[in-house]
Coordinates of C-alpha atoms and ligand atoms in Angstrom, one line a residue:
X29 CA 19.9 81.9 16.6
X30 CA 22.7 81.4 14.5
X31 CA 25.9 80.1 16.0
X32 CA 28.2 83.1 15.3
X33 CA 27.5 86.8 16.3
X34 CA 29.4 88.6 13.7
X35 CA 27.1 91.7 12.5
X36 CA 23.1 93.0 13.7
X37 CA 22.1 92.4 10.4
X38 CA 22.1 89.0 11.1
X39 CA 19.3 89.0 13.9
X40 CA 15.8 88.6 13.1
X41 CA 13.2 90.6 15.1
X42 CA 12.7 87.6 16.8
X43 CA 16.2 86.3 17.8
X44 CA 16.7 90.0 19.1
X45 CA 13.9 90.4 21.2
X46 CA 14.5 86.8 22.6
X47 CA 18.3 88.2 23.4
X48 CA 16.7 91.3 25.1
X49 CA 14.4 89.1 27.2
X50 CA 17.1 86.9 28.4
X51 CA 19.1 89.6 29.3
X52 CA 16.4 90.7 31.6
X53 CA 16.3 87.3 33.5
X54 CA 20.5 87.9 33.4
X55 CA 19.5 91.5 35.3
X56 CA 17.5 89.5 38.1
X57 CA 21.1 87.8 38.8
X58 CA 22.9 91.1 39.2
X59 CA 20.3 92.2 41.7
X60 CA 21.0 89.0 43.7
X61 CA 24.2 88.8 46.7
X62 CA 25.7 86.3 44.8
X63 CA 25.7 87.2 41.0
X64 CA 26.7 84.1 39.5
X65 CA 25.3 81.0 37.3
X66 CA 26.8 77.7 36.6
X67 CA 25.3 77.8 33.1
X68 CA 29.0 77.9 31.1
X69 CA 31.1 75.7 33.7
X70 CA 33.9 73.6 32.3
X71 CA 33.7 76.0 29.1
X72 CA 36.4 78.1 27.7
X73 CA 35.7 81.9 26.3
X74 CA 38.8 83.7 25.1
X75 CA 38.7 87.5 25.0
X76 CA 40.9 88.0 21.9
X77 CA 41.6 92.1 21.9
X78 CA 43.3 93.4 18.8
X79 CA 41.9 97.2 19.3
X80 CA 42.1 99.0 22.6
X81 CA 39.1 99.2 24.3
X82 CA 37.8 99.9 28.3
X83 CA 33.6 98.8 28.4
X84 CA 33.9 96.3 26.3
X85 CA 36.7 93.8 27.3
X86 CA 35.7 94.6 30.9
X87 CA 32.2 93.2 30.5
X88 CA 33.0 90.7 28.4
X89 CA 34.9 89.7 31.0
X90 CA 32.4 90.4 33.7
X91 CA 29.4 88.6 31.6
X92 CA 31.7 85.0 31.3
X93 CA 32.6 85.0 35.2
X94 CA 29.1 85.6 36.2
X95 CA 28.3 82.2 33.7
X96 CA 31.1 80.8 35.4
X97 CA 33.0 80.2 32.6
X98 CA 36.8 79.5 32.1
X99 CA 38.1 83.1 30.9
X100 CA 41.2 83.6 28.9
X101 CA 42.4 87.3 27.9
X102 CA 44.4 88.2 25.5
X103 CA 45.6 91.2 23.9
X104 CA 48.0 91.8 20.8
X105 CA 50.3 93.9 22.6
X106 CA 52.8 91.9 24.3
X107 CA 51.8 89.1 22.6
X108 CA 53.5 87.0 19.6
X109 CA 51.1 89.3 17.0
X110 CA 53.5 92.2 18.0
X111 CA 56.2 90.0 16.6
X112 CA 54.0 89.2 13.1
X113 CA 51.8 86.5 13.8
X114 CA 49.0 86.2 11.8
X115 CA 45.4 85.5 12.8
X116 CA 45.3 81.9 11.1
X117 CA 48.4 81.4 13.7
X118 CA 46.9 83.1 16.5
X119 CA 43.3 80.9 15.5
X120 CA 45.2 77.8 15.2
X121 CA 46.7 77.9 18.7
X122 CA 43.6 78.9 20.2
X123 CA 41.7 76.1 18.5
X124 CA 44.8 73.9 20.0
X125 CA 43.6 74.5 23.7
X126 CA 40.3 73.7 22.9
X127 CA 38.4 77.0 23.3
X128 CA 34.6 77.0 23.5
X129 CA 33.8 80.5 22.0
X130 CA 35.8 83.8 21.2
X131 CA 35.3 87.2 21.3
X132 CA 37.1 89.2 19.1
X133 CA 37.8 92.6 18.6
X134 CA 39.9 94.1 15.8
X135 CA 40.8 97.6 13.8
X136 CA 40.3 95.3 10.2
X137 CA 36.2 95.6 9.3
X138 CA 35.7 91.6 8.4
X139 CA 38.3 89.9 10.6
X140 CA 35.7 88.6 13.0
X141 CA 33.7 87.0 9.7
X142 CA 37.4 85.4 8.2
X143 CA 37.6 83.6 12.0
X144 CA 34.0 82.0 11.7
X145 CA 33.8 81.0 8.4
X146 CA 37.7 80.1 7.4
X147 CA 37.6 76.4 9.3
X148 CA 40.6 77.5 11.4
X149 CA 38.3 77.3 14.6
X150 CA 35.5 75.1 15.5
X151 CA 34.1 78.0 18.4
X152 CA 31.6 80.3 18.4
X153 CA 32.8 83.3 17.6
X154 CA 31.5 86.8 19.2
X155 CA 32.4 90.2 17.3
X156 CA 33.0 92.7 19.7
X157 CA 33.8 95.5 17.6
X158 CA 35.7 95.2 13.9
X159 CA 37.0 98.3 12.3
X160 CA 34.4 100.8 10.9
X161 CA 31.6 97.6 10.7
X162 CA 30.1 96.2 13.0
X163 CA 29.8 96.0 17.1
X164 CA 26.5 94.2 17.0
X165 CA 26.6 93.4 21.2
X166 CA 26.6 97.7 21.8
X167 CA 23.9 97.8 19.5
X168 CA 22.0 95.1 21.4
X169 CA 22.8 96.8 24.9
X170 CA 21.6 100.0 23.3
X171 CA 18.4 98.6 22.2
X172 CA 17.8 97.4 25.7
X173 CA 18.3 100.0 27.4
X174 CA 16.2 101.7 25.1
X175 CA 13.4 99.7 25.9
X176 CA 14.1 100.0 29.5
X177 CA 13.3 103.7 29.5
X178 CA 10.9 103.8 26.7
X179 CA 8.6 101.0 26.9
X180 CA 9.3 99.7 30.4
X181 CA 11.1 96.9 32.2
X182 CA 8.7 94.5 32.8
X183 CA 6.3 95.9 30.2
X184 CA 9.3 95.3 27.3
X185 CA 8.8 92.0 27.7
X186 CA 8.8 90.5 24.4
X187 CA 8.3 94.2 22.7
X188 CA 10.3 95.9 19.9
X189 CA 11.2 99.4 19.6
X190 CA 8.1 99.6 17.6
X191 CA 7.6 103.5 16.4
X192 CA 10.4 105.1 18.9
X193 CA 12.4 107.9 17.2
X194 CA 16.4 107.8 17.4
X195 CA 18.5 109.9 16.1
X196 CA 22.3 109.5 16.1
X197 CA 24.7 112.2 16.2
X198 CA 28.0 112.6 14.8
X199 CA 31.1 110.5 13.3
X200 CA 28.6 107.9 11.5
X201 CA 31.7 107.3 8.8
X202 CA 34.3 105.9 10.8
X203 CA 31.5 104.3 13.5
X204 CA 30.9 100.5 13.9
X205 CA 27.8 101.6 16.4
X206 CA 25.6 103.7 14.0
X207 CA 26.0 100.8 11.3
X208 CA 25.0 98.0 13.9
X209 CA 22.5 100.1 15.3
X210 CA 21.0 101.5 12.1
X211 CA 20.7 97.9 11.5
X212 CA 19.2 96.6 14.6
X213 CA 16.5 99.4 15.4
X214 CA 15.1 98.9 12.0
X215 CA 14.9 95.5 12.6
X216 CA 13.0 96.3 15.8
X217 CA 10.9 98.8 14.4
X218 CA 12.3 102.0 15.4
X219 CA 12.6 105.2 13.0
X220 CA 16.2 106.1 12.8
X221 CA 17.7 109.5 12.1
X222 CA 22.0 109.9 11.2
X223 CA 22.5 113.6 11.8
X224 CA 26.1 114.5 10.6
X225 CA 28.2 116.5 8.8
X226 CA 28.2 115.9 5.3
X227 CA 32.0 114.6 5.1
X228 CA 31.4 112.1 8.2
X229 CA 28.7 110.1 6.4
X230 CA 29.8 107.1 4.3
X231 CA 29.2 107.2 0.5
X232 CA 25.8 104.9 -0.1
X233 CA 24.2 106.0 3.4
X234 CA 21.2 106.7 0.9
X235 CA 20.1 102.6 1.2
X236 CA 20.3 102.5 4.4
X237 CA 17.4 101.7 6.4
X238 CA 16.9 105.5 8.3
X239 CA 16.5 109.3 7.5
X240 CA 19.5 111.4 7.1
X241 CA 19.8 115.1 8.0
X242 CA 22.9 117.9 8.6
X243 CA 20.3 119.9 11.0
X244 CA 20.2 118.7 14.6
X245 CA 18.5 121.4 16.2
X246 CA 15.1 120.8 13.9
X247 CA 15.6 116.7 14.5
X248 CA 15.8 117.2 18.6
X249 CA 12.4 117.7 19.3
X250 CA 11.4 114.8 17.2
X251 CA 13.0 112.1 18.9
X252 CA 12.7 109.5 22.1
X253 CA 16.1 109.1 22.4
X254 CA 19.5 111.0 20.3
X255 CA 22.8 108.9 20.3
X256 CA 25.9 110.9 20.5
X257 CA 28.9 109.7 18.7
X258 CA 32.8 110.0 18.8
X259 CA 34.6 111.3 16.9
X260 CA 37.1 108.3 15.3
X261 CA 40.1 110.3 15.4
X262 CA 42.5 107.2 15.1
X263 CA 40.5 106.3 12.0
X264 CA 41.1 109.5 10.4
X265 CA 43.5 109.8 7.6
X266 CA 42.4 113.6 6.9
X267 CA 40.8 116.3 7.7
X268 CA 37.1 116.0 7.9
X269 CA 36.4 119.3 9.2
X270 CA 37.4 123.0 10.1
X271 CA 37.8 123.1 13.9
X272 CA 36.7 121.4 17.1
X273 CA 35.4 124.4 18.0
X274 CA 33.3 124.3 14.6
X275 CA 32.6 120.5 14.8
X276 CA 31.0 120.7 18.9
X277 CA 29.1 124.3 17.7
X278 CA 26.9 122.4 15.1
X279 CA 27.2 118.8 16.2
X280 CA 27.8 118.5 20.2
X281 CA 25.9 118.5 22.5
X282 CA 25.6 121.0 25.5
X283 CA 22.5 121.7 27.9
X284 CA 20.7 124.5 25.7
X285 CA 20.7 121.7 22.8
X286 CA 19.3 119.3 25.7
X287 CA 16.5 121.8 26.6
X288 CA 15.0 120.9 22.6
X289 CA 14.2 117.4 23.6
X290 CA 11.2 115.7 24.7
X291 CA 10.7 115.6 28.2
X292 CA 10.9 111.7 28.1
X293 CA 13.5 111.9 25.7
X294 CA 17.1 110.2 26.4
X295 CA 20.9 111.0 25.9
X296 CA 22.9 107.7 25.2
X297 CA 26.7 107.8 24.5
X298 CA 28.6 104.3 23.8
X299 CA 31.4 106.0 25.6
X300 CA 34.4 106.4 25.9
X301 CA 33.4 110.6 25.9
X302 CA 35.1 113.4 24.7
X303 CA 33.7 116.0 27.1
X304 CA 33.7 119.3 25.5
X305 CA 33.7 117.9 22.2
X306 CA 30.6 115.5 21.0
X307 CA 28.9 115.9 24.6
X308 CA 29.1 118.5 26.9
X309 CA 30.5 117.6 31.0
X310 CA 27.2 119.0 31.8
X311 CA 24.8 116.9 29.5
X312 CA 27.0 114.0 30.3
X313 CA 26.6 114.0 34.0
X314 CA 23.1 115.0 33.6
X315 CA 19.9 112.3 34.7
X316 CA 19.2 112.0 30.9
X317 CA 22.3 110.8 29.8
X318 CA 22.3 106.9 30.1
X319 CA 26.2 106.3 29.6
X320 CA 26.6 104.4 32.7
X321 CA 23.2 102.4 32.5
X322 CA 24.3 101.2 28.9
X323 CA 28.0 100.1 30.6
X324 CA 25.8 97.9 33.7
X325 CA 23.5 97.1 30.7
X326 CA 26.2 95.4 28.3
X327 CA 27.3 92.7 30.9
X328 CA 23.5 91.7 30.9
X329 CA 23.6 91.0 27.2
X330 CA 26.8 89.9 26.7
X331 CA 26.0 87.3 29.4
X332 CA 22.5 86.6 27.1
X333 CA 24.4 86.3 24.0
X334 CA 26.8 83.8 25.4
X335 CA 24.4 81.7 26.8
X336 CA 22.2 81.5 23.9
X337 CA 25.3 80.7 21.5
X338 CA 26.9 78.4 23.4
X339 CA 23.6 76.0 23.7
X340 CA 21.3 77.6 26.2
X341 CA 17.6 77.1 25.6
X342 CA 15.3 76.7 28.1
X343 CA 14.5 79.6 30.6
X344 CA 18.2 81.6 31.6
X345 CA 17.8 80.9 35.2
X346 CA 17.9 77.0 35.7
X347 CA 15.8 77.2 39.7
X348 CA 12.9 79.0 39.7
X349 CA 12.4 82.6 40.6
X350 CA 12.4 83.4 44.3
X351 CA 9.2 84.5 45.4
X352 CA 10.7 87.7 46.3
X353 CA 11.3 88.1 42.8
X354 CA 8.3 88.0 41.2
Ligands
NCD12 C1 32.8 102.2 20.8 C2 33.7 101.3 19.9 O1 34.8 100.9 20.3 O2 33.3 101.1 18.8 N1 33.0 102.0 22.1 C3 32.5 100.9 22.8 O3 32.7 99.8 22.4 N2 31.9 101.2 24.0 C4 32.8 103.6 20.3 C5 34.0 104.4 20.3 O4 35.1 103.9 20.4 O5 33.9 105.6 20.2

């Protein structure tokens, strides 16, 4: 494992499946009364927010209490950014309390990668979402869910994605989840399919690592699992199409479009929704769609991901496994 989690191109097959594994033994915690570790006691993870967001920070948050780690949130509004600070300033003081690791989210692609490798911090830094890049922990908590429903919880173990069909749906320009998880189901072996229309796909998609295709009613009944997206309004600087009514008609998903899948086949969303627009109320509060699994999900890895970057590296769980367990 590198030190740094800035993009899912970085992992190797093997570093990700050993973060999907660990995230299971994480799981067995949540199951338990008391749902904490002392793995990161004494350590310091800031939250450091620069972009809205819901999921994330909150399970962020969630994954560093359960390690029992000292958690420090903050978030640019109503901070001294609002007044002009720059990052280097807002690094500096950081690295002045003596942080262990940060988490970072921000609306400029590469400013997680500037904080790693500029020498204004010494901590691990976790990117949790940077402009239209990368968001390399949802791909992760994507991937094991994934495997969850596809291969199996206890049969995952140690498994890939290995021939599984995905197809993602939607604003793939402006989205930091279909680059990270173009990027990590390849790496894990899974056959990946951007269905979108022609002015929401970035210029280049051609060398990336998937299929591409404007028809999502001939890719449904291919896939294992399809990946709705939303549509990045606040990253828009034009029009990119007609109508909402024209976008959700050949691009959303509603319960006839369901009925082409697979029986086995899953609905993920990285949320937050836009019911009536990407995803119908109906599909979304359906048994197939695995929103909510992906939200408990992410606190599993990000809990994984912190504990393997900030030194863990024997078994997750430092006492056995209760009998019960096994
Ligand atoms: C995504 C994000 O922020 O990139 N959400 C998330 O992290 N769960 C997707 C989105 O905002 O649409």
């Amino acid at each position: 494992m590198q030190r740094h989690l800035i993009s899912a191109a970085d992992l190797s097959r093997d570093d990700a499946v050993l973060i999907l594994d660990t995230a299971e033994e994480m799981a067995r915690v949540a199951d338990r009364p008391i749902k904490k570790l002392p793995t990161l006691r004494g350590r310091t993870v800031v939250n450091l927010f620069f972009e809205d967001s819901t999921r994330t920070r909150i399970s962020f948050e969630a994954a560093e209490k359960r390690l029992s780690a000292d958690v420090i949130n903050f978030s640019a509004k109503g901070s001294s950014v609002s007044k002009g600070e720059s990052l280097k300033d807002t690094a500096q003081t950081l690295e002045a309390m003596g942080v262990d690791a940060v988490v970072i989210r921000h609306s400029a692609s590469g400013a997680p990668y500037r904080l790693a490798n500029s020498g204004w911090i010494d901590a691990a830094v976790i990117n949790a979402g940077d402009g239209t890049h990368q968001h390399p922990t949802q791909a992760l908590l994507d991937a094991f869910t994934l495997r969850r429903r596809l291969v199996g919880r206890d049969a995952g173990l140690g498994q890939d994605l290995s021939g599984k069909r995905v197809t993602i749906v939607g604003d793939v320009l402006h989205s930091r989840v279909a680059r990270s998880n173009v990027d990590l189901l390849h790496t894990l072996g899974a056959e990946v399919t951007l269905v979108a229309p022609p002015t929401l796909l970035p210029v280049g998609v051609e060398s990336w690592p998937c299929e591409v295709s404007y028809d999502l009613d001939a890719s449904l009944p291919k896939c294992d699992a399809v990946m709705m997206l939303r549509v990045q309004r606040e990253r828009m600087n034009a029009a990119f199409f007609p109508t909402e009514r024209e976008y959700s008609r050949r691009y959303g998903l509603d319960a006839d479009r369901m009925a082409r899948l697979p029986d086995h086949a899953v609905v993920m969303h990285p949320g937050p929704m836009v019911r009536g627009m990407e995803i119908t109320a109906e599909v979304a509060d359906s048994g197939r769609c695995t929103a909510v699994e992906q939200v408990a999900n992410g606190v599993h890895i990000r809990m994984a991901v912190l504990y393997l970057l900030l030194g863990g590296k024997e078994s997750a769980l430092t006492s056995p496994r209760p009998a019960e367990e096994k």
